[in-house]
Amino acid sequence: MAPVTADDFGDEMHALVERLYPLCRSITGDGVRATLKIVDEYIPLRIHEVPTGTQVLDWTVPQEWNIRDAYIADASGRRVVDFAASSLHVLGYSVPVSSTLPLAELREHLYTLPDHPTWVPYRTSYYRPEWGFCLAQETLDALPDGEYEVRIDSTLADGHLTYAEHVVPGQVPDEVIVSCHVCHPSLANDNLAGIAVATYLARALAERTPHYTYRFIFAPGTIGAITWLARNKERIDRVKHGLVLACAGDRGQLTYKQSRRGDAEIDRVLRHVLTDSERPHEVRQFTPYGYDERQYCSPGFDLGVGSLSRTPYAGYPEYHTSADNPDFVSPAAMADTLAVCREAFAVLDRNRRYLSLSPYGEPQLGRRGLYDSLGGRSDTKQAQLAMLWVLSLSDGAHSLLDVAERAGLPFDTVAVAAGALRDAGLIKA
């Protein structure tokens, strides 16, 4: 696998989105497996299959759903709604049906968006036996009264829930989890962009040996995260930080939703990185509604897991519609989301608490050549100030992020200063 560079991240991620887009995904089934098989070409995945009926916390793994074909045909046999044209056309988890119905009766099983008459909505019925079709309002309006052939060639049977993990080994066993949902069908921003960003983030982290071990989780929304938590209870204490990636490719500004704690280290890191970078952004408080951060942050686990997106959950008109297509997501936006993740994890990996080995009075930096080493730098005064701040707060109680926030300095400047002081024997971790 050739190293990736910042220049080609955006275009490569967008190409991955386009490749995954046609697949029909749901919370179970072959569409999820096909998706993970493609991701496995980019980063090696460990695939997990959890049987139907398995108890996972308060939930039970449902029957597996697969679909081969579905359509509504008029009296001439013409398919007026065709699953082959878009996987959004079928209500997710529809039970099989083969019938002929008058339009008036068929309407009870049809879903449209009257306010956006050319768009097809995304709808599901995971836990209630139902069948239906999603179509554009203009298509429905054009249908004359009469009899229509309705066929959904699907199966609901005992099978498995499928999820996958990829681990980037670190210097310590403590983990950072990065989670994204893989259950939605043809929706580019929600969440193929998140899958693409997570994939390329894993590749980028693998180019070095990070401090933390990074565990990437590709799982169906809600039931997938719950299944992962249920199967990993004994090692949850290793998870020190986490980030859920969703809606990572639209052209809106970045939005960070804090963990339930609100003061977890990942929360502070993302706030610092977004503010210091001067990117347009919003930081939101935790709410128990949204993506899988609500599972990781549930009171029994209370993990420090936030969520990074661009325009947040349900915050754009194209959300859960056919308008969320590959043209809706931007290579530049995905590259920017990826860059923020890399910057945040670079801070997280280097955020240490130091103890001064010369705490009585200010040590003489000049005779150790520390001031001389800064000569010629455009930020010499800032770098000198960073050294003084690190020395002042190296009491074992303050982290480098504390220093950066209190001093109003970039984290990188503080981290470089700490490295120089450590190498000079003035502080230790």
mmCIF file of C-alpha atoms in Angstrom, residues 35-213:
data_model
loop_
_atom_site.group_PDB
_atom_site.id
_atom_site.type_symbol
_atom_site.label_atom_id
_atom_site.label_comp_id
_atom_site.label_asym_id
_atom_site.label_seq_id
_atom_site.Cartn_x
_atom_site.Cartn_y
_atom_site.Cartn_z
ATOM 1 C CA THR A 35 -19.248 -2.545 1.838
ATOM 2 C CA LEU A 36 -16.760 -3.929 4.349
ATOM 3 C CA LYS A 37 -15.138 -6.065 1.656
ATOM 4 C CA ILE A 38 -14.368 -2.914 -0.321
ATOM 5 C CA VAL A 39 -13.058 -1.049 2.741
ATOM 6 C CA ASP A 40 -10.882 -4.082 3.445
ATOM 7 C CA GLU A 41 -9.048 -3.340 0.179
ATOM 8 C CA TYR A 42 -7.890 -0.052 1.734
ATOM 9 C CA ILE A 43 -7.251 -1.139 5.318
ATOM 10 C CA PRO A 44 -7.278 -4.717 6.669
ATOM 11 C CA LEU A 45 -10.448 -5.416 8.597
ATOM 12 C CA ARG A 46 -11.381 -8.041 11.134
ATOM 13 C CA ILE A 47 -14.961 -9.032 10.347
ATOM 14 C CA HIS A 48 -17.325 -10.126 13.122
ATOM 15 C CA GLU A 49 -20.569 -12.046 12.544
ATOM 16 C CA VAL A 50 -23.042 -12.073 15.446
ATOM 17 C CA PRO A 51 -25.924 -14.580 15.117
ATOM 18 C CA THR A 52 -29.575 -13.637 15.063
ATOM 19 C CA GLY A 53 -31.089 -13.920 18.526
ATOM 20 C CA THR A 54 -27.909 -12.950 20.377
ATOM 21 C CA GLN A 55 -28.706 -10.822 23.414
ATOM 22 C CA VAL A 56 -26.704 -7.590 23.309
ATOM 23 C CA LEU A 57 -27.381 -5.446 26.378
ATOM 24 C CA ASP A 58 -31.128 -4.671 26.254
ATOM 25 C CA TRP A 59 -31.393 -5.535 22.552
ATOM 26 C CA THR A 60 -31.495 -8.711 20.483
ATOM 27 C CA VAL A 61 -29.724 -9.150 17.157
ATOM 28 C CA PRO A 62 -32.566 -9.226 14.607
ATOM 29 C CA GLN A 63 -33.111 -11.471 11.630
ATOM 30 C CA GLU A 64 -30.918 -10.756 8.641
ATOM 31 C CA TRP A 65 -32.503 -8.888 5.727
ATOM 32 C CA ASN A 66 -31.494 -9.295 2.111
ATOM 33 C CA ILE A 67 -33.162 -8.089 -1.060
ATOM 34 C CA ARG A 68 -32.670 -9.081 -4.662
ATOM 35 C CA ASP A 69 -35.307 -7.111 -6.578
ATOM 36 C CA ALA A 70 -38.339 -4.904 -6.070
ATOM 37 C CA TYR A 71 -40.636 -2.911 -8.300
ATOM 38 C CA ILE A 72 -44.044 -1.427 -8.938
ATOM 39 C CA ALA A 73 -45.251 -2.106 -12.502
ATOM 40 C CA ASP A 74 -48.240 -0.635 -14.318
ATOM 41 C CA ALA A 75 -50.727 -2.582 -16.440
ATOM 42 C CA SER A 76 -48.332 -2.575 -19.397
ATOM 43 C CA GLY A 77 -45.572 -4.145 -17.299
ATOM 44 C CA ARG A 78 -43.522 -0.952 -17.190
ATOM 45 C CA ARG A 79 -41.667 -0.527 -13.899
ATOM 46 C CA VAL A 80 -42.736 2.852 -12.565
ATOM 47 C CA VAL A 81 -40.659 2.345 -9.401
ATOM 48 C CA ASP A 82 -37.584 0.135 -9.637
ATOM 49 C CA PHE A 83 -35.189 -0.947 -6.887
ATOM 50 C CA ALA A 84 -32.561 -1.524 -9.580
ATOM 51 C CA ALA A 85 -32.472 2.226 -10.202
ATOM 52 C CA SER A 86 -31.905 3.120 -6.526
ATOM 53 C CA SER A 87 -31.791 1.148 -3.298
ATOM 54 C CA LEU A 88 -33.712 4.010 -1.662
ATOM 55 C CA HIS A 89 -36.866 2.972 -3.517
ATOM 56 C CA VAL A 90 -37.659 0.204 -1.020
ATOM 57 C CA LEU A 91 -38.606 0.697 2.607
ATOM 58 C CA GLY A 92 -35.661 -0.767 4.490
ATOM 59 C CA TYR A 93 -36.347 -4.216 5.951
ATOM 60 C CA SER A 94 -39.504 -4.650 3.847
ATOM 61 C CA VAL A 95 -41.029 -8.087 4.148
ATOM 62 C CA PRO A 96 -41.525 -9.952 0.850
ATOM 63 C CA VAL A 97 -44.646 -9.173 -1.126
ATOM 64 C CA SER A 98 -46.072 -10.263 -4.475
ATOM 65 C CA SER A 99 -49.464 -8.848 -5.255
ATOM 66 C CA THR A 100 -51.628 -6.719 -7.522
ATOM 67 C CA LEU A 101 -53.229 -3.710 -5.886
ATOM 68 C CA PRO A 102 -55.336 -0.730 -6.911
ATOM 69 C CA LEU A 103 -53.513 2.586 -6.620
ATOM 70 C CA ALA A 104 -55.738 3.726 -3.744
ATOM 71 C CA GLU A 105 -54.646 0.739 -1.648
ATOM 72 C CA LEU A 106 -51.044 0.932 -2.822
ATOM 73 C CA ARG A 107 -50.782 4.545 -1.634
ATOM 74 C CA GLU A 108 -50.880 3.326 1.971
ATOM 75 C CA HIS A 109 -47.427 1.812 1.365
ATOM 76 C CA LEU A 110 -45.846 4.727 -0.504
ATOM 77 C CA TYR A 111 -43.553 7.424 0.925
ATOM 78 C CA THR A 112 -42.773 10.733 -0.765
ATOM 79 C CA LEU A 113 -41.474 14.239 0.025
ATOM 80 C CA PRO A 114 -44.138 16.706 -1.138
ATOM 81 C CA ASP A 115 -41.893 19.682 -0.325
ATOM 82 C CA HIS A 116 -39.172 18.266 -2.596
ATOM 83 C CA PRO A 117 -41.159 16.587 -5.372
ATOM 84 C CA THR A 118 -38.124 15.310 -7.333
ATOM 85 C CA TRP A 119 -36.377 13.681 -4.357
ATOM 86 C CA VAL A 120 -36.811 10.125 -3.055
ATOM 87 C CA PRO A 121 -36.930 9.752 0.752
ATOM 88 C CA TYR A 122 -35.071 7.150 2.815
ATOM 89 C CA ARG A 123 -37.334 5.208 5.175
ATOM 90 C CA THR A 124 -36.951 2.010 7.215
ATOM 91 C CA SER A 125 -39.016 -0.383 9.330
ATOM 92 C CA TYR A 126 -36.366 -2.412 11.130
ATOM 93 C CA TYR A 127 -38.334 -3.778 14.053
ATOM 94 C CA ARG A 128 -41.918 -3.824 12.747
ATOM 95 C CA PRO A 129 -42.969 -6.119 9.879
ATOM 96 C CA GLU A 130 -43.959 -3.831 7.021
ATOM 97 C CA TRP A 131 -43.388 -3.258 3.348
ATOM 98 C CA GLY A 132 -43.312 -0.144 1.249
ATOM 99 C CA PHE A 133 -41.777 1.910 -1.523
ATOM 100 C CA CYS A 134 -40.187 5.350 -1.554
ATOM 101 C CA LEU A 135 -40.552 7.482 -4.662
ATOM 102 C CA ALA A 136 -40.546 11.033 -5.912
ATOM 103 C CA GLN A 137 -43.773 12.955 -5.413
ATOM 104 C CA GLU A 138 -43.792 13.853 -9.105
ATOM 105 C CA THR A 139 -43.692 10.131 -9.964
ATOM 106 C CA LEU A 140 -46.645 9.437 -7.707
ATOM 107 C CA ASP A 141 -48.586 12.386 -9.113
ATOM 108 C CA ALA A 142 -48.150 11.004 -12.624
ATOM 109 C CA LEU A 143 -49.585 7.559 -11.804
ATOM 110 C CA PRO A 144 -53.105 7.014 -13.163
ATOM 111 C CA ASP A 145 -55.693 5.051 -11.231
ATOM 112 C CA GLY A 146 -55.629 1.368 -11.942
ATOM 113 C CA GLU A 147 -54.079 -1.908 -10.899
ATOM 114 C CA TYR A 148 -50.372 -2.192 -10.178
ATOM 115 C CA GLU A 149 -48.142 -5.214 -9.793
ATOM 116 C CA VAL A 150 -46.138 -4.998 -6.577
ATOM 117 C CA ARG A 151 -43.167 -7.241 -5.920
ATOM 118 C CA ILE A 152 -40.486 -7.198 -3.235
ATOM 119 C CA ASP A 153 -38.110 -10.143 -3.521
ATOM 120 C CA SER A 154 -36.590 -10.024 -0.036
ATOM 121 C CA THR A 155 -35.846 -12.427 2.782
ATOM 122 C CA LEU A 156 -35.963 -12.056 6.539
ATOM 123 C CA ALA A 157 -34.288 -15.079 8.069
ATOM 124 C CA ASP A 158 -31.945 -16.097 10.841
ATOM 125 C CA GLY A 159 -28.458 -14.958 9.935
ATOM 126 C CA HIS A 160 -25.987 -12.489 11.371
ATOM 127 C CA LEU A 161 -25.248 -8.884 12.182
ATOM 128 C CA THR A 162 -21.919 -7.931 10.631
ATOM 129 C CA TYR A 163 -19.434 -5.339 11.853
ATOM 130 C CA ALA A 164 -15.710 -4.813 11.423
ATOM 131 C CA GLU A 165 -12.673 -3.459 13.263
ATOM 132 C CA HIS A 166 -9.299 -2.142 12.193
ATOM 133 C CA VAL A 167 -6.579 -1.573 14.788
ATOM 134 C CA VAL A 168 -3.568 0.724 14.447
ATOM 135 C CA PRO A 169 -1.168 -0.442 17.186
ATOM 136 C CA GLY A 170 0.242 2.241 19.455
ATOM 137 C CA GLN A 171 2.987 2.568 22.017
ATOM 138 C CA VAL A 172 0.493 1.900 24.824
ATOM 139 C CA PRO A 173 -2.549 -0.402 25.023
ATOM 140 C CA ASP A 174 -4.857 2.481 25.979
ATOM 141 C CA GLU A 175 -7.255 3.027 23.101
ATOM 142 C CA VAL A 176 -8.906 5.729 21.059
ATOM 143 C CA ILE A 177 -11.972 4.451 19.226
ATOM 144 C CA VAL A 178 -13.148 5.924 15.931
ATOM 145 C CA SER A 179 -16.647 4.785 15.043
ATOM 146 C CA CYS A 180 -18.821 5.221 11.968
ATOM 147 C CA HIS A 181 -22.105 3.653 10.901
ATOM 148 C CA VAL A 182 -22.295 1.495 7.788
ATOM 149 C CA CYS A 183 -26.034 0.744 7.623
ATOM 150 C CA HIS A 184 -27.439 3.391 5.291
ATOM 151 C CA PRO A 185 -28.037 2.628 1.608
ATOM 152 C CA SER A 186 -27.334 5.168 -1.146
ATOM 153 C CA LEU A 187 -26.618 8.221 1.032
ATOM 154 C CA ALA A 188 -23.256 9.816 0.317
ATOM 155 C CA ASN A 189 -22.862 12.181 3.255
ATOM 156 C CA ASP A 190 -24.693 9.955 5.735
ATOM 157 C CA ASN A 191 -22.481 8.049 6.027
ATOM 158 C CA LEU A 192 -20.238 7.099 3.125
ATOM 159 C CA ALA A 193 -18.190 10.256 3.667
ATOM 160 C CA GLY A 194 -17.655 9.217 7.288
ATOM 161 C CA ILE A 195 -16.549 5.743 6.193
ATOM 162 C CA ALA A 196 -14.121 7.269 3.683
ATOM 163 C CA VAL A 197 -12.636 9.718 6.193
ATOM 164 C CA ALA A 198 -12.246 6.954 8.802
ATOM 165 C CA THR A 199 -10.544 4.716 6.255
ATOM 166 C CA TYR A 200 -8.007 7.339 5.226
ATOM 167 C CA LEU A 201 -7.477 8.419 8.816
ATOM 168 C CA ALA A 202 -6.517 4.834 9.661
ATOM 169 C CA ARG A 203 -4.080 4.787 6.746
ATOM 170 C CA ALA A 204 -2.533 8.060 7.855
ATOM 171 C CA LEU A 205 -2.103 6.905 11.460
ATOM 172 C CA ALA A 206 -0.441 3.698 10.265
ATOM 173 C CA GLU A 207 2.364 5.740 8.664
ATOM 174 C CA ARG A 208 3.744 6.387 12.141
ATOM 175 C CA THR A 209 3.569 4.655 15.497
ATOM 176 C CA PRO A 210 1.034 6.663 17.503
ATOM 177 C CA HIS A 211 1.096 6.877 21.261
ATOM 178 C CA TYR A 212 -2.393 5.423 21.670
ATOM 179 C CA THR A 213 -3.770 2.328 20.020
#
